Coordinates of C-alpha atoms and ligand atoms in Angstrom, one line a residue:
M122 CA 18.3 29.2 3.8
S123 CA 22.1 29.1 3.3
H124 CA 24.0 25.9 4.0
L125 CA 27.7 25.4 4.5
S126 CA 27.2 21.6 4.5
P127 CA 25.3 20.0 1.7
I128 CA 21.6 19.5 1.5
R129 CA 21.0 15.8 1.8
I130 CA 17.9 14.2 0.2
A131 CA 16.7 10.5 0.4
V132 CA 14.6 9.3 -2.5
I133 CA 12.7 6.1 -1.7
G134 CA 12.1 4.0 -4.8
S135 CA 14.0 3.8 -8.1
G136 CA 11.3 3.9 -10.7
P137 CA 10.8 6.7 -13.2
A138 CA 9.4 9.1 -10.5
G139 CA 12.3 8.6 -8.2
F140 CA 14.9 9.0 -10.9
Y141 CA 13.2 12.1 -12.4
A142 CA 13.1 13.6 -8.9
A143 CA 16.8 12.8 -8.3
G144 CA 17.7 14.2 -11.8
H145 CA 15.8 17.4 -11.2
L146 CA 17.3 17.8 -7.7
L147 CA 20.9 17.3 -8.9
K148 CA 20.4 19.7 -11.9
D149 CA 18.2 22.4 -10.5
A150 CA 19.3 23.1 -7.0
D151 CA 21.4 26.3 -6.5
E152 CA 22.9 24.7 -3.4
R153 CA 25.0 21.6 -3.1
V154 CA 22.5 18.8 -3.0
E155 CA 23.3 15.1 -2.4
V156 CA 20.9 12.4 -3.3
D157 CA 20.7 8.9 -1.8
M158 CA 18.2 6.5 -3.4
I159 CA 16.8 3.6 -1.4
E160 CA 15.3 0.7 -3.4
R161 CA 13.8 -2.5 -2.0
L162 CA 15.1 -4.6 -4.9
P163 CA 18.8 -5.0 -5.9
T164 CA 17.7 -3.8 -9.4
P165 CA 16.6 -0.3 -10.2
W166 CA 14.0 1.2 -12.7
G167 CA 10.7 0.1 -11.0
L168 CA 8.0 -0.7 -13.6
V169 CA 10.3 0.1 -16.5
R170 CA 12.0 -3.2 -15.7
S171 CA 9.1 -5.1 -14.2
G172 CA 6.0 -3.6 -15.9
V173 CA 6.7 -2.4 -19.4
A174 CA 6.0 -5.3 -21.8
P175 CA 9.0 -7.3 -23.0
D176 CA 8.0 -6.8 -26.6
H177 CA 8.4 -3.0 -26.2
P178 CA 12.2 -2.8 -25.8
K179 CA 12.4 0.8 -27.1
I180 CA 10.4 2.1 -24.2
K181 CA 12.8 0.6 -21.8
S182 CA 15.7 2.6 -23.3
V183 CA 14.4 5.5 -21.2
T184 CA 16.7 4.1 -18.5
R185 CA 19.7 5.7 -20.3
I186 CA 18.5 9.0 -18.9
Y187 CA 18.3 7.5 -15.4
E188 CA 21.8 6.0 -15.9
K189 CA 23.1 9.6 -16.4
T190 CA 21.6 10.6 -13.1
A191 CA 23.1 7.6 -11.4
A192 CA 26.5 8.6 -12.7
H193 CA 26.4 11.9 -10.9
P194 CA 29.1 12.2 -8.3
R195 CA 26.6 13.3 -5.7
F196 CA 24.2 10.3 -6.2
R197 CA 24.3 7.1 -4.3
Y198 CA 22.2 3.9 -4.7
F199 CA 21.3 1.6 -1.8
G200 CA 19.6 -1.4 -3.3
N201 CA 18.0 -4.4 -1.5
V202 CA 17.0 -2.0 1.3
T203 CA 13.3 -1.7 2.1
F204 CA 11.9 1.4 3.7
G205 CA 9.9 0.4 6.8
E206 CA 12.0 -2.8 7.2
H207 CA 15.7 -1.9 7.1
V208 CA 15.3 1.8 7.7
S209 CA 12.5 3.8 9.2
R210 CA 11.0 7.2 8.6
A211 CA 12.6 8.4 11.9
D212 CA 16.1 7.1 10.8
L213 CA 15.8 9.1 7.6
L214 CA 14.5 12.3 9.2
A215 CA 17.6 12.1 11.5
H216 CA 20.0 12.0 8.5
Y217 CA 18.4 13.9 5.7
H218 CA 16.9 17.4 5.1
A219 CA 14.1 15.8 3.1
I220 CA 12.6 12.4 2.1
V221 CA 11.0 12.0 -1.3
Y222 CA 8.7 9.0 -1.4
A223 CA 8.6 7.4 -4.9
T224 CA 7.3 3.9 -4.0
G225 CA 4.7 3.6 -6.8
S226 CA 1.5 1.5 -6.5
P227 CA 2.8 -2.1 -6.2
S228 CA -0.5 -3.8 -5.2
D229 CA -3.7 -4.6 -7.1
R230 CA -7.4 -3.8 -6.8
P231 CA -9.8 -6.7 -6.4
L232 CA -13.1 -7.1 -8.3
G233 CA -14.8 -8.0 -5.1
I234 CA -16.9 -10.8 -6.6
E235 CA -17.6 -14.4 -5.6
G236 CA -15.0 -16.9 -6.8
E237 CA -12.2 -14.4 -7.2
E238 CA -9.8 -16.5 -5.3
L239 CA -10.3 -19.6 -7.4
P240 CA -7.1 -21.1 -9.0
G241 CA -6.9 -19.7 -12.5
S242 CA -8.1 -16.2 -11.4
H243 CA -5.1 -13.8 -11.3
A244 CA -4.3 -10.1 -10.7
A245 CA -2.6 -8.6 -13.7
T246 CA -0.1 -7.1 -11.4
E247 CA 1.2 -10.7 -10.5
F248 CA 1.1 -12.0 -14.1
V249 CA 2.9 -8.9 -15.4
G250 CA 5.5 -9.3 -12.6
W251 CA 5.8 -13.0 -13.4
Y252 CA 6.5 -12.6 -17.2
N253 CA 8.8 -9.7 -16.4
G254 CA 10.9 -11.5 -13.9
H255 CA 10.0 -9.6 -10.7
P256 CA 11.4 -11.7 -7.9
D257 CA 8.2 -11.3 -5.9
N258 CA 6.3 -13.3 -8.7
T259 CA 8.9 -15.8 -9.8
D260 CA 7.0 -18.7 -8.1
L261 CA 3.5 -17.7 -9.3
E262 CA 1.8 -20.7 -10.7
V263 CA 0.5 -19.9 -14.1
D264 CA -1.3 -22.8 -15.8
L265 CA -1.8 -21.9 -19.5
L266 CA -2.6 -25.5 -20.4
C267 CA -5.9 -25.6 -18.4
S268 CA -8.0 -23.7 -20.9
E269 CA -8.3 -22.5 -24.5
R270 CA -10.0 -19.2 -23.4
A271 CA -8.7 -16.5 -21.1
V272 CA -10.7 -13.5 -19.9
V273 CA -9.0 -10.1 -19.2
V274 CA -11.1 -7.6 -17.3
G275 CA -10.4 -3.9 -17.9
N276 CA -10.0 -1.5 -20.8
G277 CA -6.6 0.1 -20.0
N278 CA -3.2 -0.4 -21.5
V279 CA -2.3 -3.1 -18.9
A280 CA -5.3 -5.2 -20.1
L281 CA -3.9 -4.9 -23.7
D282 CA -0.3 -5.8 -22.5
V283 CA -1.7 -8.9 -20.8
A284 CA -3.9 -9.9 -23.8
R285 CA -1.0 -9.4 -26.2
M286 CA 1.4 -11.4 -24.1
L287 CA -1.1 -14.3 -24.1
V288 CA -1.2 -14.5 -27.9
L289 CA 2.3 -13.5 -29.1
A290 CA 3.8 -16.1 -31.3
P291 CA 6.9 -17.9 -29.9
E292 CA 9.0 -16.1 -32.6
E293 CA 7.8 -12.7 -31.3
L294 CA 8.6 -13.6 -27.7
A295 CA 11.9 -15.3 -28.4
P296 CA 14.0 -12.1 -28.9
T297 CA 12.7 -10.4 -25.8
D298 CA 13.7 -10.2 -22.2
T299 CA 10.6 -12.2 -21.0
A300 CA 11.7 -14.2 -18.0
D301 CA 12.8 -17.6 -19.0
H302 CA 10.3 -19.4 -16.7
A303 CA 7.5 -17.5 -18.5
L304 CA 8.9 -18.0 -22.0
D305 CA 8.5 -21.8 -21.5
V306 CA 5.0 -21.6 -20.2
L307 CA 3.9 -19.1 -22.8
A308 CA 5.4 -21.2 -25.7
A309 CA 3.4 -24.3 -24.5
S310 CA 0.2 -22.4 -23.9
R311 CA -3.1 -23.8 -25.1
V312 CA -4.9 -20.4 -24.9
N313 CA -6.1 -19.5 -28.3
E314 CA -8.8 -16.9 -27.4
V315 CA -8.5 -13.9 -25.1
V316 CA -11.7 -12.0 -24.4
V317 CA -11.1 -8.5 -23.1
L318 CA -14.0 -7.0 -21.2
G319 CA -14.8 -3.3 -20.9
R320 CA -17.5 -2.4 -18.3
R321 CA -18.2 0.7 -20.3
G322 CA -18.1 1.3 -24.0
P323 CA -15.4 1.9 -26.7
A324 CA -15.5 5.7 -26.3
Q325 CA -14.8 5.4 -22.6
A326 CA -11.9 2.9 -22.9
A327 CA -8.5 4.0 -21.4
F328 CA -6.4 2.5 -24.2
T329 CA -3.9 4.7 -26.0
N330 CA -4.0 4.7 -29.8
P331 CA -0.7 3.1 -30.6
E332 CA -1.4 0.2 -28.2
L333 CA -4.8 -0.4 -29.7
L334 CA -3.5 -0.3 -33.2
E335 CA -0.7 -2.7 -32.3
L336 CA -3.3 -5.4 -31.7
G337 CA -4.2 -5.4 -35.4
E338 CA -0.6 -6.2 -36.4
L339 CA 0.1 -9.4 -34.4
H340 CA 1.8 -12.2 -36.3
D341 CA -0.6 -15.0 -35.3
A342 CA -3.7 -13.4 -33.7
D343 CA -6.8 -11.8 -35.2
V344 CA -8.6 -9.0 -33.4
I345 CA -12.3 -9.4 -33.3
V346 CA -14.9 -6.7 -32.4
H347 CA -18.6 -7.4 -32.8
A348 CA -20.1 -4.5 -34.8
E349 CA -23.6 -4.8 -33.1
E350 CA -22.1 -4.6 -29.6
L351 CA -19.9 -1.7 -30.5
E352 CA -22.7 0.4 -32.0
R353 CA -25.0 -0.5 -29.1
A354 CA -22.4 1.0 -26.7
L355 CA -21.8 4.0 -29.0
A356 CA -25.5 4.8 -29.2
V357 CA -25.3 6.7 -25.9
H358 CA -23.6 10.0 -26.7
D359 CA -20.6 10.9 -24.6
A360 CA -19.8 14.6 -24.8
Q361 CA -16.6 14.3 -22.8
A362 CA -15.2 11.4 -25.0
E363 CA -16.2 13.4 -28.1
E364 CA -13.8 16.2 -27.1
D365 CA -11.0 13.8 -26.4
V366 CA -8.9 13.1 -29.5
T367 CA -7.5 9.7 -28.1
C368 CA -11.1 8.5 -27.4
R369 CA -12.3 9.5 -30.9
K370 CA -9.4 7.8 -32.5
N371 CA -9.9 4.6 -30.4
V372 CA -13.5 4.5 -31.6
E373 CA -12.3 4.9 -35.2
I374 CA -9.8 2.0 -34.7
L375 CA -12.4 -0.2 -33.1
R376 CA -14.8 0.4 -35.9
S377 CA -12.1 -0.6 -38.4
Y378 CA -11.6 -3.8 -36.5
A379 CA -15.3 -4.5 -36.5
E380 CA -15.4 -4.2 -40.3
R381 CA -12.4 -6.3 -40.9
A382 CA -12.5 -10.0 -41.9
P383 CA -10.3 -12.3 -39.8
H384 CA -7.0 -13.3 -41.3
G385 CA -7.5 -16.9 -40.1
H386 CA -4.8 -16.7 -37.6
S387 CA -4.6 -19.5 -35.0
K388 CA -5.4 -17.1 -32.0
R389 CA -7.8 -14.2 -31.5
I390 CA -8.3 -11.3 -29.2
V391 CA -12.0 -10.5 -28.8
L392 CA -12.7 -7.0 -27.5
R393 CA -16.2 -6.8 -25.9
F394 CA -18.0 -3.9 -24.2
L395 CA -20.6 -3.1 -21.6
L396 CA -19.9 -6.3 -19.7
S397 CA -18.9 -6.9 -16.1
P398 CA -18.0 -10.2 -14.3
V399 CA -20.4 -10.8 -11.4
A400 CA -19.2 -14.2 -10.3
L401 CA -16.5 -16.7 -11.1
H402 CA -17.5 -20.4 -10.9
G403 CA -15.3 -23.4 -10.3
D404 CA -15.2 -26.6 -12.3
D405 CA -15.4 -30.1 -10.7
A406 CA -11.7 -29.9 -9.8
G407 CA -12.2 -26.6 -8.0
H408 CA -10.4 -24.6 -10.7
L409 CA -12.0 -21.6 -12.5
G410 CA -14.4 -23.0 -15.1
S411 CA -16.6 -20.1 -16.1
V412 CA -17.2 -16.4 -15.7
E413 CA -20.7 -15.1 -15.2
L414 CA -21.2 -11.7 -16.8
V415 CA -23.8 -9.0 -16.6
R416 CA -24.6 -6.6 -19.4
N417 CA -24.3 -2.9 -18.5
E418 CA -25.9 0.2 -19.9
L419 CA -24.4 3.6 -19.8
V420 CA -26.0 6.2 -17.6
A421 CA -24.9 9.8 -17.0
S422 CA -23.5 10.7 -13.6
D423 CA -23.9 14.2 -12.0
D424 CA -20.6 15.3 -13.4
G425 CA -21.6 14.4 -16.9
A426 CA -19.4 11.2 -17.2
L427 CA -21.1 8.0 -18.3
R428 CA -20.9 5.2 -15.8
A429 CA -21.8 1.5 -16.2
S430 CA -25.1 0.4 -14.7
A431 CA -26.0 -3.3 -14.6
T432 CA -29.1 -4.6 -16.5
D433 CA -30.9 -7.9 -15.9
E434 CA -29.2 -9.5 -19.0
R435 CA -26.6 -12.2 -18.1
E436 CA -24.2 -14.3 -20.0
T437 CA -21.8 -17.1 -19.1
L438 CA -18.4 -17.5 -20.7
E439 CA -16.5 -20.8 -20.3
A440 CA -12.9 -19.9 -19.3
G441 CA -10.3 -21.4 -17.1
L442 CA -8.2 -18.2 -16.8
L443 CA -9.1 -14.7 -15.8
F444 CA -6.8 -11.7 -15.3
R445 CA -8.1 -8.6 -13.6
A446 CA -6.4 -5.6 -15.1
I447 CA -8.5 -2.9 -13.3
G448 CA -5.8 -0.8 -11.9
Y449 CA -2.8 -1.0 -9.5
R450 CA -3.0 0.2 -5.9
G451 CA -0.6 2.1 -3.6
I452 CA 0.3 0.6 -0.2
A453 CA 0.9 2.5 3.1
L454 CA 4.5 2.9 4.2
P455 CA 5.1 2.5 8.0
D456 CA 4.7 5.8 9.9
V457 CA 3.9 7.8 6.7
P458 CA 0.5 9.4 6.2
F459 CA -1.7 7.4 3.9
D460 CA -5.1 8.1 2.3
E461 CA -6.8 4.7 2.3
R462 CA -9.5 5.6 -0.1
A463 CA -7.3 7.0 -2.9
A464 CA -4.3 4.8 -1.8
V465 CA -1.9 7.6 -2.1
I466 CA 0.3 9.7 0.3
P467 CA -1.8 12.8 1.0
N468 CA -0.1 15.8 -0.5
E469 CA -0.5 19.2 -1.9
G470 CA 1.6 19.6 -5.0
G471 CA 4.1 17.0 -3.7
R472 CA 4.3 18.3 -0.1
V473 CA 3.2 15.6 2.2
I474 CA 0.2 16.6 4.4
D475 CA -0.3 15.2 7.8
P476 CA -4.0 14.4 7.9
A477 CA -4.1 14.8 11.7
T478 CA -3.2 18.4 11.5
G479 CA -4.0 19.3 7.9
S480 CA -0.6 20.9 7.6
Q481 CA 2.6 20.1 5.8
A482 CA 4.9 17.4 7.2
P483 CA 8.3 19.3 7.2
G484 CA 10.9 17.6 5.1
E485 CA 8.6 15.0 3.5
Y486 CA 7.6 15.0 -0.2
V487 CA 6.1 12.6 -2.7
V488 CA 6.3 11.9 -6.4
G489 CA 4.9 9.5 -9.1
W490 CA 2.1 7.0 -8.7
I491 CA 2.1 7.1 -4.8
K492 CA 1.6 10.9 -5.1
R493 CA -1.3 10.9 -7.7
G494 CA -2.5 7.4 -8.1
P495 CA -1.7 4.6 -10.6
S496 CA -2.1 6.3 -13.9
G497 CA 0.1 8.0 -16.4
V498 CA 2.9 6.9 -18.7
I499 CA 6.6 7.1 -17.9
G500 CA 6.9 10.7 -19.1
T501 CA 4.0 11.9 -16.9
N502 CA 6.3 11.3 -13.9
K503 CA 8.9 13.8 -15.2
K504 CA 6.6 16.9 -15.0
D505 CA 5.1 15.5 -11.8
A506 CA 8.5 15.1 -10.2
Q507 CA 9.4 18.7 -11.3
E508 CA 6.4 20.0 -9.4
T509 CA 7.6 18.3 -6.2
V510 CA 11.2 19.3 -6.6
D511 CA 10.2 22.9 -7.2
A512 CA 8.2 22.8 -3.9
L513 CA 11.1 21.2 -2.0
L514 CA 13.6 23.7 -3.2
A515 CA 11.3 26.6 -2.6
D516 CA 10.8 25.4 1.0
L517 CA 14.5 25.2 1.5
A518 CA 15.1 28.6 0.0
G519 CA 12.3 30.2 2.0
G520 CA 13.7 28.9 5.3
D521 CA 10.2 28.9 6.8
A522 CA 10.3 27.0 10.1
G523 CA 7.0 25.2 9.2
S524 CA 8.4 23.7 6.0
V525 CA 12.1 23.2 6.6
H526 CA 13.5 20.2 8.4
V527 CA 17.1 20.1 9.7
P528 CA 18.5 16.7 10.4
A529 CA 20.4 16.0 13.6
E530 CA 23.1 14.0 11.8
T531 CA 25.0 15.6 8.9
D532 CA 27.7 13.1 8.2
A533 CA 26.9 11.2 4.9
G534 CA 28.9 8.2 6.2
A535 CA 26.6 7.7 9.2
I536 CA 23.5 6.7 7.2
A537 CA 25.6 4.3 5.1
S538 CA 26.9 2.6 8.2
L539 CA 23.3 2.4 9.5
L540 CA 22.0 0.9 6.3
R541 CA 24.9 -1.6 6.1
A542 CA 24.2 -2.7 9.6
A543 CA 20.5 -3.2 9.0
Q544 CA 21.1 -4.9 5.6
P545 CA 24.5 -6.5 5.2
E546 CA 23.5 -7.6 1.7
L547 CA 23.0 -4.0 0.5
V548 CA 23.6 -3.6 -3.2
T549 CA 25.4 -0.4 -4.4
Y550 CA 25.1 1.0 -8.0
S551 CA 28.2 -0.9 -9.0
G552 CA 26.5 -4.1 -7.7
W553 CA 23.6 -3.3 -10.0
E554 CA 26.0 -2.7 -12.9
A555 CA 27.5 -6.1 -12.3
I556 CA 24.0 -7.7 -12.5
D557 CA 23.2 -5.7 -15.6
R558 CA 26.4 -6.8 -17.4
H559 CA 25.8 -10.4 -16.4
E560 CA 22.2 -10.4 -17.7
R561 CA 23.2 -8.8 -21.0
A562 CA 26.0 -11.3 -21.5
L563 CA 23.5 -14.2 -20.9
G564 CA 21.1 -12.7 -23.5
E565 CA 23.7 -11.9 -26.2
P566 CA 24.2 -15.4 -27.7
A567 CA 20.4 -15.6 -28.4
G568 CA 20.1 -12.0 -29.6
R569 CA 18.1 -11.1 -26.6
P570 CA 18.6 -7.8 -24.7
R571 CA 19.2 -9.7 -21.5
V572 CA 18.2 -12.8 -19.6
K573 CA 16.8 -11.6 -16.3
L574 CA 17.9 -12.9 -13.0
T575 CA 14.6 -13.6 -11.2
R576 CA 15.8 -14.5 -7.7
I577 CA 17.3 -12.1 -5.1
E578 CA 19.9 -14.7 -4.1
E579 CA 21.2 -15.0 -7.7
M580 CA 21.3 -11.2 -8.0
L581 CA 23.3 -10.9 -4.7
R582 CA 25.7 -13.6 -5.9
V583 CA 26.4 -11.8 -9.1
A584 CA 26.7 -8.4 -7.5
A585 CA 29.2 -9.8 -5.1
A586 CA 31.3 -11.8 -7.6
E587 CA 31.5 -9.3 -10.4
S588 CA 31.3 -5.9 -8.8
P589 CA 34.7 -4.1 -9.1
D590 CA 34.4 -2.6 -5.6
G591 CA 33.8 -6.1 -4.2
D592 CA 30.3 -4.8 -3.4
E593 CA 28.9 -7.7 -1.5
A594 CA 32.1 -9.8 -1.2
S595 CA 33.9 -7.6 1.3
G596 CA 31.8 -6.0 4.0
E597 CA 34.8 -3.9 5.1
Q598 CA 35.6 -2.6 1.6
A599 CA 31.9 -1.9 0.8
S600 CA 31.5 -0.1 4.0
A601 CA 34.5 2.1 3.2
T602 CA 33.0 2.7 -0.3
L603 CA 29.7 3.8 1.2
S604 CA 31.0 6.0 3.9
G605 CA 32.4 8.6 1.6
R606 CA 30.8 10.1 -1.5
G607 CA 33.5 8.5 -3.7
P608 CA 32.7 5.5 -5.8
R609 CA 29.1 4.6 -6.2
Ligands
FAD859 C1 2.2 -3.3 -16.6 C2 2.6 -1.8 -16.9 C3 3.1 -1.5 -18.1 C4 3.5 -0.2 -18.4 N1 4.0 0.1 -19.6 C5 4.3 1.4 -19.9 C6 4.8 1.7 -21.2 O1 4.9 0.8 -22.1 N2 5.1 3.0 -21.5 C7 4.9 4.0 -20.5 O2 5.2 5.2 -20.8 N3 4.4 3.7 -19.3 C8 4.1 2.4 -19.0 N4 3.6 2.1 -17.8 C9 3.4 3.2 -16.8 C10 4.8 3.5 -16.0 O3 5.4 2.3 -15.7 C11 4.5 4.3 -14.7 O4 4.0 5.6 -15.1 C12 5.7 4.5 -13.8 O5 6.5 3.3 -13.7 C13 5.4 5.0 -12.4 O6 6.6 5.3 -11.8 P1 6.8 5.3 -10.2 O7 8.2 5.7 -10.1 O8 5.8 6.2 -9.5 O9 6.5 3.8 -9.8 P2 7.3 2.5 -10.0 O10 7.8 2.4 -11.4 O11 6.4 1.4 -9.6 O12 8.6 2.5 -9.0 C14 8.5 2.4 -7.6 C15 9.7 1.8 -7.0 O13 9.7 1.9 -5.6 C16 10.2 0.7 -5.1 N5 9.7 0.5 -3.7 C17 8.4 0.2 -3.4 N6 8.2 0.1 -2.1 C18 9.5 0.4 -1.5 C19 10.0 0.4 -0.2 N7 9.2 0.2 0.9 N8 11.3 0.7 0.0 C20 12.1 0.9 -1.1 N9 11.7 0.8 -2.3 C21 10.4 0.6 -2.6 C22 9.8 -0.4 -6.0 O14 10.5 -1.6 -5.9 C23 10.0 0.3 -7.4 O15 11.3 0.1 -7.9 C24 3.2 0.8 -17.4 C25 2.7 0.5 -16.2 C26 2.3 -0.8 -15.9 C27 1.7 -1.2 -14.6
NAP860 N1 2.1 1.0 -23.5 C1 1.9 1.9 -22.6 O1 2.1 3.1 -22.8 C2 1.3 1.5 -21.3 C3 1.2 0.1 -21.0 C4 0.6 -0.2 -19.7 C5 0.2 0.8 -18.8 N2 0.4 2.1 -19.2 C6 -0.2 3.1 -18.3 O2 -0.2 2.8 -17.0 C7 -1.3 3.3 -16.4 C8 -2.1 2.2 -15.6 O3 -2.8 1.4 -16.6 P1 -4.0 0.4 -16.2 O4 -4.4 -0.3 -17.4 O5 -3.6 -0.3 -15.0 O6 -5.1 1.5 -15.6 P2 -6.2 2.4 -16.4 O7 -5.7 3.0 -17.6 O8 -6.7 3.3 -15.3 O9 -7.3 1.4 -16.8 C9 -8.1 0.6 -15.8 C10 -9.3 0.0 -16.5 O10 -9.9 -0.8 -15.6 C11 -11.3 -0.6 -15.6 N3 -11.9 -0.9 -14.3 C12 -11.6 -0.3 -13.1 N4 -12.4 -0.9 -12.1 C13 -13.1 -1.9 -12.8 C14 -14.0 -2.8 -12.3 N5 -14.4 -2.9 -11.0 N6 -14.6 -3.7 -13.2 C15 -14.3 -3.6 -14.5 N7 -13.4 -2.7 -15.0 C16 -12.8 -1.9 -14.1 C17 -11.4 0.9 -15.9 O11 -12.7 1.2 -16.4 P3 -13.4 2.6 -16.1 O12 -12.8 3.5 -17.1 O13 -14.9 2.3 -16.4 O14 -13.1 2.9 -14.7 C18 -10.3 1.0 -17.0 O15 -10.8 0.6 -18.2 C19 -2.1 4.0 -17.4 O16 -1.9 5.4 -17.4 C20 -1.6 3.4 -18.7 O17 -1.7 4.2 -19.8 C21 0.9 2.4 -20.4

């Protein structure tokens, strides 16, 4: 397919998947491709800003790669614009040759047990958003004075992030970009024991080795593993785990923790296995008071994987706090196909599939967690986005009527006017740069990377006041900026 006018692509979501897709599109396409990114928050970077733990600042430096993509003259950023609220699928299909959905998995999975809604019982998604300053979670009530023990359910890296954040010493937290509201609550916390529960054994844990090793190096927390419980779980041979170098190394690290004498720190993380919560019980005040657990045994499934099966053995742990870190979950976008069971947009190699017809939805593509489910580290999304972009560009080059979509509107200014009309408080990339400068300047005196703004209104105020193109201050000027491809 040859085009005199540029190929116009809308990417929905500005996390790693959206930025890798945009980067590949701008770099790989033979034809002149223009990318517009639509993000529901004023701020970009998805979970790199609101998921990655504040004590892992080096990981966040991946945004320098995304900044290069954002600086491309054929890239535009429309922040504070929500797909499905300010702009519809039909609007985008009328203006773009293709839509790339990159909306991640913003929701959580429930445990589905009695008492899950008690005060003190939280989804890790909310807690992570709260300490990372996600505006959706700023007002979350986190009471870390109510209990000396917290329980974290799950054996993935999010469970480790949550456990670590609960025991980091104030001097470890102070130089980070933890949201100010969370710094105060964490510093005053009474929690001195965090029990992390795996429903299966150490060989089946989803931890990665550096994250598990890091637990053993905390300033003021011991890591405790009960040798008898560890070996009981390891008594059932797992052929799949045996072949996996990460699983083998995890077992080695956990055995070393089991052998090690505590340093006598004031806090502890206790890693326990083969245990599932079956009910959460309230105290007299109606707050979470205890967690009832069942002991599991490992049984082989038909595919050879070992799964947890409940025994009759029960145990109760007194605890006023519980965080379920058992995975994130994708949410359906209005008018876009959705697989409820897997909580992803149904696709084949990134091409969206309409479940009604079983065939490709022309002009619609998907990347990242909303494509393949909520797993994988930042880098996983790069290769994943490449697969989708290759499919998209192949469809355009092939010119097959079943896979190519040609929009009715080709003027790049038309969509900008539409978005501005739907969301007068739209934030352009220079608006984000103003927020970024402001946050960094606030952090500098204390040697922190930034002090995050945690409310949309504050972000809009800063974007308007400091942005050189008068981003939010002057509707007319901003509209002019957006209608051409000039300044971002
Ligand atoms: C707590 C946590 C910590 C992590 N830490 C690490 C780590 O240390 N190292 C590592 O390598 N990986 C880490 N990961 C994994 C990594 O963050 C993910 O692999 C990656 O962020 C997934 O990218 P994504 O673009 O698919 O989704 P996301 O990063 O979630 O981005 C999705 C974007 O879409 C936007 N969006 C959603 N809905 C809409 C809508 N309707 N309209 C417009 N925009 C919308 C969201 O606001 C968001 O900006 C972590 C994950 C979690 C949950
Ligand atoms: N530092 C980092 O690199 C970092 C930090 C955070 C996150 N991440 C990445 O982000 C992705 C998501 O992490 P995640 O921790 O949310 O997911 P995850 O790695 O999939 O781990 C989820 C954990 O929850 C358990 N689980 C699921 N349902 C359960 C239930 N009903 N009861 C008890 N346990 C249950 C799973 O156990 P089963 O195995 O038994 O199902 C698993 O241990 C991962 O790829 C992770 O590596 C990376």
